[in-house]
Short mmCIF file of C-alpha atoms and ligand atoms in Angstrom, two decimals:
data_model
loop_
_atom_site.label_atom_id
_atom_site.label_comp_id
_atom_site.label_asym_id
_atom_site.label_seq_id
_atom_site.Cartn_x
_atom_site.Cartn_y
_atom_site.Cartn_z
CA MET R 181 15.46 -35.42 99.43
CA ARG R 182 11.73 -35.71 98.67
CA LEU R 183 8.96 -33.29 99.60
CA SER R 184 5.88 -34.62 101.37
CA ARG R 185 2.92 -35.12 99.07
CA ASP R 186 0.99 -32.26 100.72
CA VAL R 187 3.84 -29.74 100.46
CA ASN R 188 4.52 -30.79 96.89
CA ARG R 189 0.84 -30.30 96.02
CA ARG R 190 0.68 -26.81 97.55
CA VAL R 191 3.87 -25.64 95.81
CA GLY R 192 2.45 -26.96 92.54
CA ARG R 193 -0.87 -25.23 93.18
CA ALA R 194 0.76 -21.87 93.92
CA MET R 195 2.88 -22.16 90.76
CA HIS R 196 -0.19 -23.12 88.73
CA ASP R 197 -2.71 -20.68 90.25
CA TYR R 198 -0.43 -17.74 89.43
CA ALA R 199 1.26 -19.12 86.28
CA MET R 200 4.61 -18.44 87.95
CA LEU R 201 6.99 -20.21 85.59
CA ALA R 202 7.03 -20.80 81.85
CA ASP R 203 9.37 -22.61 79.49
CA GLY R 204 12.44 -20.51 78.68
CA ASP R 205 12.07 -18.11 81.64
CA ARG R 206 15.14 -16.47 83.15
CA VAL R 207 14.42 -16.09 86.86
CA LEU R 208 16.44 -14.04 89.32
CA VAL R 209 16.25 -15.74 92.74
CA ALA R 210 16.76 -13.25 95.58
CA VAL R 211 18.59 -14.99 98.42
CA SER R 212 19.17 -13.29 101.78
CA GLY R 213 20.90 -16.18 103.52
CA GLY R 214 17.78 -16.72 105.66
CA MET R 215 16.08 -20.11 105.69
CA ASP R 216 13.17 -19.15 103.43
CA SER R 217 15.17 -17.95 100.45
CA LEU R 218 17.75 -20.76 100.82
CA VAL R 219 14.93 -23.30 100.63
CA LEU R 220 13.50 -21.35 97.69
CA VAL R 221 16.73 -21.83 95.71
CA TRP R 222 16.72 -25.55 96.47
CA LEU R 223 13.04 -25.85 95.58
CA LEU R 224 13.36 -24.12 92.20
CA LEU R 225 16.29 -26.40 91.31
CA HIS R 226 14.39 -29.48 92.51
CA TRP R 227 11.25 -28.43 90.61
CA ARG R 228 13.17 -27.94 87.37
CA LYS R 229 14.32 -31.57 87.41
CA LYS R 230 10.77 -32.89 87.22
CA ALA R 231 8.87 -30.07 85.49
CA PRO R 232 7.98 -30.38 81.82
CA ILE R 233 9.43 -26.89 81.33
CA ASP R 234 12.98 -25.55 81.52
CA TYR R 235 14.06 -22.25 83.06
CA ALA R 236 17.35 -20.59 83.97
CA LEU R 237 18.14 -19.33 87.48
CA GLU R 238 20.30 -16.35 88.40
CA VAL R 239 20.82 -16.45 92.19
CA VAL R 240 21.60 -13.02 93.64
CA HIS R 241 22.52 -11.81 97.13
CA VAL R 242 22.64 -8.10 97.97
CA ASP R 243 25.55 -7.76 100.38
CA MET R 244 24.48 -5.40 103.17
CA GLU R 245 27.91 -5.42 104.84
CA PRO R 246 30.69 -5.56 102.26
CA GLU R 247 34.27 -5.33 103.55
CA GLY R 248 35.50 -2.55 101.30
CA GLU R 249 35.75 -4.06 97.81
CA ALA R 250 35.41 -7.64 99.16
CA PRO R 251 32.21 -9.46 100.12
CA GLY R 252 31.22 -9.42 103.79
CA ALA R 253 31.05 -12.46 106.06
CA ALA R 254 27.28 -12.98 105.66
CA ALA R 255 27.55 -12.85 101.86
CA ILE R 256 30.36 -15.43 101.87
CA GLN R 257 28.36 -17.74 104.13
CA THR R 258 25.31 -17.37 101.90
CA ALA R 259 27.36 -18.19 98.80
CA ASP R 260 28.85 -21.25 100.54
CA LEU R 261 25.41 -22.54 101.50
CA VAL R 262 24.04 -22.12 97.98
CA ALA R 263 27.19 -23.70 96.51
CA ARG R 264 26.08 -26.94 98.21
CA PHE R 265 23.28 -27.07 95.63
CA GLY R 266 25.86 -26.74 92.86
CA VAL R 267 24.91 -23.14 92.06
CA GLN R 268 26.94 -19.93 92.13
CA VAL R 269 25.61 -16.82 93.87
CA HIS R 270 26.14 -13.39 92.35
CA ILE R 271 27.01 -11.04 95.18
CA VAL R 272 26.01 -7.43 94.62
CA PRO R 273 27.27 -4.86 97.17
CA ALA R 274 24.40 -2.80 98.62
CA LEU R 275 24.29 0.74 97.24
CA TRP R 276 22.54 2.06 100.31
CA ARG R 277 23.07 1.03 103.92
CA PRO R 278 21.27 2.36 106.99
CA VAL R 279 22.95 4.77 109.39
CA LEU R 280 21.26 4.35 112.76
CA SER R 281 20.52 7.36 114.87
CA GLY R 282 17.79 6.19 117.22
CA GLU R 283 14.79 3.88 117.23
CA GLY R 284 14.85 2.68 113.65
CA GLU R 285 14.70 6.08 112.05
CA ASP R 286 17.33 8.13 110.29
CA ALA R 287 18.22 11.73 111.10
CA ARG R 288 15.21 12.92 109.05
CA GLY R 289 12.89 10.55 110.93
CA GLN R 290 12.32 8.21 107.95
CA ASP R 291 11.69 4.53 108.47
CA LEU R 292 14.99 2.75 107.85
CA CYS R 293 13.50 -0.70 107.24
CA PHE R 294 11.34 0.69 104.46
CA GLN R 295 14.25 2.53 102.83
CA CYS R 296 16.56 -0.46 103.14
CA ALA R 297 14.05 -2.87 101.55
CA ARG R 298 13.22 -0.36 98.79
CA SER R 299 16.85 0.20 97.89
CA ARG R 300 17.54 -3.56 97.82
CA ARG R 301 14.55 -4.16 95.59
CA THR R 302 15.69 -1.42 93.21
CA GLN R 303 19.10 -3.10 92.95
CA LEU R 304 17.47 -6.47 92.30
CA PHE R 305 15.28 -4.92 89.57
CA GLU R 306 18.36 -3.41 87.95
CA HIS R 307 20.31 -6.67 88.15
CA ALA R 308 17.35 -8.49 86.57
CA ARG R 309 17.30 -5.97 83.72
CA GLN R 310 21.05 -6.30 83.12
CA THR R 311 20.97 -10.11 83.09
CA GLY R 312 17.82 -10.49 80.99
CA CYS R 313 15.68 -11.91 83.83
CA THR R 314 11.97 -11.18 83.47
CA LYS R 315 11.00 -12.70 86.84
CA ILE R 316 12.29 -12.26 90.39
CA ALA R 317 11.51 -15.00 92.93
CA PHE R 318 11.27 -14.04 96.61
CA GLY R 319 11.14 -16.33 99.64
CA HIS R 320 7.93 -14.90 101.14
CA HIS R 321 5.44 -17.46 102.45
CA ARG R 322 1.89 -17.68 103.80
CA ASP R 323 2.79 -16.19 107.20
CA ASP R 324 4.41 -13.19 105.46
CA ILE R 325 1.30 -12.69 103.32
CA VAL R 326 -1.04 -12.74 106.34
CA GLU R 327 1.27 -10.50 108.42
CA THR R 328 1.59 -7.97 105.57
CA PHE R 329 -2.20 -7.86 105.38
CA LEU R 330 -2.40 -7.19 109.16
CA LEU R 331 0.31 -4.53 108.84
CA ASN R 332 -1.47 -2.71 106.02
CA LEU R 333 -4.81 -3.01 107.79
CA THR R 334 -3.67 -1.73 111.19
CA CYS R 335 -0.90 0.71 110.26
CA ALA R 336 -1.63 1.93 106.73
CA GLY R 337 -5.44 1.91 106.60
CA ASN R 338 -5.84 -0.21 103.51
CA ILE R 339 -6.84 -3.75 102.63
CA SER R 340 -3.97 -5.30 100.67
CA THR R 341 -1.09 -7.72 100.89
CA MET R 342 1.85 -8.96 98.80
CA SER R 343 0.49 -10.96 95.91
CA PRO R 344 2.03 -14.35 94.98
CA ARG R 345 2.56 -12.78 91.56
CA GLN R 346 2.89 -9.09 90.89
CA GLU R 347 3.46 -7.39 87.54
CA LEU R 348 5.72 -4.35 87.30
CA PHE R 349 6.87 -1.96 84.57
CA ALA R 350 3.91 -2.67 82.27
CA GLY R 351 4.49 -6.42 82.58
CA ARG R 352 8.20 -6.36 81.72
CA LEU R 353 9.05 -7.75 85.18
CA SER R 354 7.07 -10.15 87.40
CA LEU R 355 7.68 -10.78 91.07
CA ILE R 356 6.83 -14.36 92.02
CA ARG R 357 6.53 -16.02 95.44
CA PRO R 358 6.56 -19.80 94.93
CA LEU R 359 6.40 -20.48 98.71
CA ALA R 360 3.15 -18.48 99.04
CA TYR R 361 1.06 -21.50 100.11
CA LEU R 362 3.57 -22.84 102.66
CA ASP R 363 3.98 -21.89 106.33
CA LYS R 364 7.28 -20.71 107.74
CA SER R 365 7.41 -23.81 109.94
CA GLU R 366 7.07 -26.09 106.90
CA ILE R 367 9.91 -24.27 105.15
CA ALA R 368 12.06 -24.56 108.29
CA ALA R 369 11.37 -28.31 108.33
CA ILE R 370 12.53 -28.65 104.69
CA GLY R 371 15.64 -26.58 105.48
CA GLY R 372 16.32 -28.76 108.50
CA GLU R 373 16.11 -31.92 106.40
CA LEU R 374 18.52 -30.36 103.92
CA GLY R 375 20.89 -29.65 106.84
CA LEU R 376 20.82 -25.90 106.23
CA GLU R 377 22.02 -23.54 108.96
CA PRO R 378 20.72 -20.14 107.86
CA VAL R 379 22.95 -17.09 108.09
CA ARG R 380 22.03 -15.01 111.15
CA SER R 381 20.81 -11.51 110.38
CA THR R 382 23.24 -8.85 111.55
CA CYS R 383 20.67 -6.07 111.15
CA PRO R 384 20.41 -4.27 114.51
CA LEU R 385 16.72 -3.59 113.86
CA SER R 386 15.64 -7.09 112.85
CA GLU R 387 14.21 -7.92 116.30
CA ARG R 388 12.17 -4.74 116.78
CA THR R 389 10.30 -3.89 113.63
CA ARG R 390 6.60 -3.30 112.98
CA ARG R 391 6.72 -6.62 111.12
CA GLY R 392 7.94 -8.27 114.32
CA GLU R 393 4.95 -6.81 116.15
CA MET R 394 2.59 -8.13 113.45
CA HIS R 395 4.12 -11.57 113.87
CA GLN R 396 3.36 -11.45 117.61
CA LEU R 397 -0.19 -10.27 116.89
CA ALA R 398 -0.75 -13.03 114.33
CA GLU R 399 0.56 -15.69 116.74
CA HIS R 400 -1.80 -14.37 119.41
CA ILE R 401 -4.78 -14.59 117.04
CA TYR R 402 -3.85 -18.14 115.97
CA ARG R 403 -3.60 -19.24 119.61
CA GLN R 404 -7.04 -17.80 120.40
CA ILE R 405 -8.85 -18.89 117.23
CA PRO R 406 -8.03 -22.27 115.70
CA GLY R 407 -8.02 -22.10 111.89
CA ALA R 408 -7.69 -18.28 111.88
CA LYS R 409 -4.60 -18.29 109.63
CA GLU R 410 -6.33 -20.39 106.99
CA HIS R 411 -9.44 -18.18 107.20
CA ILE R 412 -7.50 -14.92 106.87
CA PHE R 413 -5.55 -16.30 103.93
CA ALA R 414 -8.74 -17.53 102.24
CA ALA R 415 -10.39 -14.13 102.89
CA LEU R 416 -7.66 -12.40 100.87
CA GLY R 417 -9.01 -14.21 97.80
CA ASN R 418 -12.67 -13.84 98.74
CA VAL R 419 -13.32 -10.11 98.76
CA ARG R 420 -16.95 -8.98 98.95
CA LEU R 421 -16.65 -5.49 97.60
CA GLN R 422 -20.35 -4.75 98.05
CA TYR R 423 -19.91 -5.25 101.81
CA LEU R 424 -17.07 -2.75 102.15
CA LEU R 425 -17.43 0.99 102.58
CA ARG R 426 -18.02 2.28 99.08
CA GLN R 427 -19.40 5.77 99.16
CA THR R 428 -22.08 6.34 96.56
CA GLY R 429 -22.93 9.96 97.35
CA GLY R 430 -21.16 11.24 94.24
CA ARG R 431 -18.23 12.49 96.26
CA ARG R 432 -14.86 11.52 94.88
CA PRO R 433 -12.36 10.54 97.60
N1 LIG C 114 20.18 -9.18 101.12
C1 LIG C 114 19.31 -9.76 100.28
N2 LIG C 114 19.71 -10.13 99.05
C2 LIG C 114 18.85 -10.70 98.18
N3 LIG C 114 17.57 -10.95 98.47
C3 LIG C 114 17.11 -10.60 99.68
C4 LIG C 114 17.95 -9.99 100.65
N4 LIG C 114 17.22 -9.76 101.76
C5 LIG C 114 15.99 -10.21 101.49
N5 LIG C 114 15.89 -10.73 100.25
C6 LIG C 114 14.70 -11.33 99.59
O1 LIG C 114 13.54 -10.77 100.16
C7 LIG C 114 12.77 -11.79 100.81
C8 LIG C 114 12.14 -11.25 102.07
O2 LIG C 114 13.15 -10.69 102.86
P1 LIG C 114 13.04 -10.65 104.43
O3 LIG C 114 14.07 -9.72 104.91
O4 LIG C 114 11.61 -10.44 104.82
O5 LIG C 114 13.38 -12.15 104.78
P2 LIG C 114 14.56 -12.74 105.65
O6 LIG C 114 13.96 -13.18 106.92
O7 LIG C 114 15.73 -11.83 105.70
O8 LIG C 114 15.11 -13.97 104.84
P3 LIG C 114 14.45 -15.24 104.28
O9 LIG C 114 13.11 -14.84 103.74
O10 LIG C 114 15.38 -15.67 103.24
O11 LIG C 114 14.35 -16.22 105.43
C9 LIG C 114 13.75 -12.93 101.06
O12 LIG C 114 13.07 -14.18 101.14
C10 LIG C 114 14.62 -12.85 99.83
O13 LIG C 114 13.99 -13.45 98.71
#
């Protein structure tokens, strides 16, 4: 299958703007079984065929519901889908799994989504270290980047988002997001053309998270203001620090 010229150009621009891949890289690709990360695996394989550089891919799924020592149903489905691209998935059983005791919080009142994502990331970092991968590719896209910005703005009181490339551990590990310039709908269209049926999330909280609320808010803004998504995304790279609240009274925050 071929990508449209526009999609191809934006993937290339994201890769280039953030120097995402280099010759000889070993890249861990984090695949959840959702459409975005499945398309990501396909895209990185497709890109390698025509790029002037070569890189190795280690595709990893953190199994949130293992059946004892064996992989769970969602992990098996994910591995089967990725096997269609001729690639094997390494299934890693989750070290930490949420125990629900109410509205998305554990017995100590901590946010389960946050803990779950943090634990999964830690496992992915460790797997990258063990397999000699210096980059981890995630399936986040432009909608995720805008919605994270809205989340941080409205719920955490800061102006930030997830960067298309983020350096960790003094540069020993980079997180990359090659789909950063694509919309979720464009990724779904690619997945549809590839005949992919994503694995349904079995997380009981997936429908009622703060992120879900940010998605609704973003959709509302886009309906009211044409071009708002493009403007918000552009604004994240066009910060006018002198027009923010920078106290100059000598007081340290
Ligand atoms: N269980 C998992 N194992 C490995 N990687 C994961 C897992 N869950 C999420 N990820 C990675 O984190 C990214 C963001 O996860 P998130 O939960 O927001 O997305 P998703 O809706 O579950 O799936 P997708 O982004 O694949 O459609 C995914 O694109 C994927 O790269």
